[in-house]
Amino acid sequence: MKIVVHIDEAEQWQAALSEALPQATVLTSEAPAEERQHADYLAIWKAPAHLLKEQTQLKGIINLGAGVDYLLKTPGLPSDVPIVKLRDAGMGELMADYTLYGVLHFYRSMDRYVDQQQSATWQPHEVVEKHQWPVGVLGLGAIGAFVASALQQAGFPVLGWSRSPKQISGVRCFHGDEGLTELLGQVQSLVTILPDTAATHHIVNAEKLSQLPKGASVINPGRGSLIDEKALLEALGSGEQPGHIRGALLDVFHEEPLPKNNPLWQHPRVIVTPHMAAPTPLYDAIDQVISYVHAFESGDKLSTVNPDAGY
Ligand code: GLV
C-alpha cells in the first residue's frame, strides 16, 4: 500500500504514519514523480493539481483539514474517488478556545480598554450577566457543534443555526432562512463556522448584519467567503463614527494572506489573525487518518464528502 502526504511539515506526518502503518510505504509529495505515482491514498492539504492528476489507482483521498473547499476546486480532482475529511480531530477544541477568546474580548469590554489605554483613560465598564449575552453560532457540523457546546458550558446562552434541523443539548437550534433571521435578531456575538459552499457565500451580508442588534460583534474563524467584507466594513463604521457593528475578530479572508492594503488591517475595532484558529493537530489527526485507511482497506462504510454539497 502506498500513501502520499502533502501538507506543511509533511515529514512529521510521514514518520507518524509510517510508524502506525508499517505495511505501508509512506512518501511525501517531494518524492520523485515516478515514486509518488500509483499511490493508493493521498493524505493532503492544499495539494498542487499535478499530484492529483498524476495518480492512476487511487482508492481514497484524505483531506487533512475540515474544509474541503480548496480540494474541491483543485483541477484534476478525480470524480470517482471517495474523499474523506478530518472531523473535529482536535480542531473543535482549538476553535472553541479561539471563539471563547473573541466572545470574552467583547463581553468583558477588552476592545474598549485597549482603546482607552491610548489616552490613559481609567474608565471601568459595566459587566452584564452572561445570560444577557446570547451568542449565535452559524454552522453546526462537528466543529460548530463542539464550539456551541463549549460556549454554552462557559455560561453563555447559545443559539445555533444550520441549513437543516439539528439538535444539540443546551443549544437553541434554528434552521432555514427564517431561523437565521430569528437568530440574528437576538445575539450579541455572531460566530461563523460554516463550510465555504455556493449556498454559504456571503451568507452574512449587509441585510443580515443590519438584523443583528446594534453593538453586536462578529467572530469569523470559518471561511472568508461567509462574510461580505465590504458590507462588514460599512457596518463597522469608521474610527470616529462607529457603526451598527461594534467590532470583529477575523481569522479567515477572501484572499489569504490578507493583502497589506486591505482596510481591515487598519480598522481600530477589527482584530486580524492569520488563519491560525485551528491548525490541524498532528496526533489527533493521525489517529483519524489511520482509521480511515483501515476502513477503506476493509471496505467499511465511511462518511464521505459530498462534492455537490461542498462538505
Ligand atoms: C482549516 O482551515 C481547515 O479547514 O481545517
JSON list of N, CA and C and ligand atoms in Angstrom, two decimals, residues 45 65-67 91 223 275, ligand 1:
[
{"chain": "A", "resi": 45, "resn": "TRP", "atom": "N", "xyz": [-3.30, 18.35, 2.14]},
{"chain": "A", "resi": 45, "resn": "TRP", "atom": "CA", "xyz": [-3.86, 19.67, 2.48]},
{"chain": "A", "resi": 45, "resn": "TRP", "atom": "C", "xyz": [-3.29, 20.67, 1.49]},
{"chain": "A", "resi": 65, "resn": "GLY", "atom": "N", "xyz": [-7.77, 18.40, 6.73]},
{"chain": "A", "resi": 65, "resn": "GLY", "atom": "CA", "xyz": [-8.36, 19.59, 7.33]},
{"chain": "A", "resi": 65, "resn": "GLY", "atom": "C", "xyz": [-9.85, 19.37, 7.34]},
{"chain": "A", "resi": 66, "resn": "ALA", "atom": "N", "xyz": [-10.58, 20.33, 7.91]},
{"chain": "A", "resi": 66, "resn": "ALA", "atom": "CA", "xyz": [-12.03, 20.18, 7.99]},
{"chain": "A", "resi": 66, "resn": "ALA", "atom": "C", "xyz": [-12.71, 20.69, 6.71]},
{"chain": "A", "resi": 67, "resn": "GLY", "atom": "N", "xyz": [-12.19, 21.78, 6.16]},
{"chain": "A", "resi": 67, "resn": "GLY", "atom": "CA", "xyz": [-12.82, 22.37, 4.97]},
{"chain": "A", "resi": 67, "resn": "GLY", "atom": "C", "xyz": [-12.30, 21.71, 3.70]},
{"chain": "A", "resi": 91, "resn": "MET", "atom": "N", "xyz": [-9.62, 19.79, 16.34]},
{"chain": "A", "resi": 91, "resn": "MET", "atom": "CA", "xyz": [-9.81, 21.18, 15.87]},
{"chain": "A", "resi": 91, "resn": "MET", "atom": "C", "xyz": [-10.98, 21.85, 16.60]},
{"chain": "A", "resi": 223, "resn": "ARG", "atom": "N", "xyz": [-14.63, 30.63, 7.29]},
{"chain": "A", "resi": 223, "resn": "ARG", "atom": "CA", "xyz": [-14.09, 30.88, 5.96]},
{"chain": "A", "resi": 223, "resn": "ARG", "atom": "C", "xyz": [-14.39, 32.33, 5.57]},
{"chain": "A", "resi": 275, "resn": "HIS", "atom": "N", "xyz": [-5.28, 33.13, 9.88]},
{"chain": "A", "resi": 275, "resn": "HIS", "atom": "CA", "xyz": [-5.82, 31.76, 9.70]},
{"chain": "A", "resi": 275, "resn": "HIS", "atom": "C", "xyz": [-5.09, 30.77, 10.61]},
{"chain": "B", "resi": 1, "resn": "GLV", "atom": "C1", "xyz": [-8.74, 24.77, 8.18]},
{"chain": "B", "resi": 1, "resn": "GLV", "atom": "O1", "xyz": [-8.98, 25.82, 7.69]},
{"chain": "B", "resi": 1, "resn": "GLV", "atom": "C2", "xyz": [-9.48, 23.55, 7.96]},
{"chain": "B", "resi": 1, "resn": "GLV", "atom": "O2", "xyz": [-10.40, 23.54, 7.12]},
{"chain": "B", "resi": 1, "resn": "GLV", "atom": "O3", "xyz": [-9.17, 22.54, 8.62]}
]
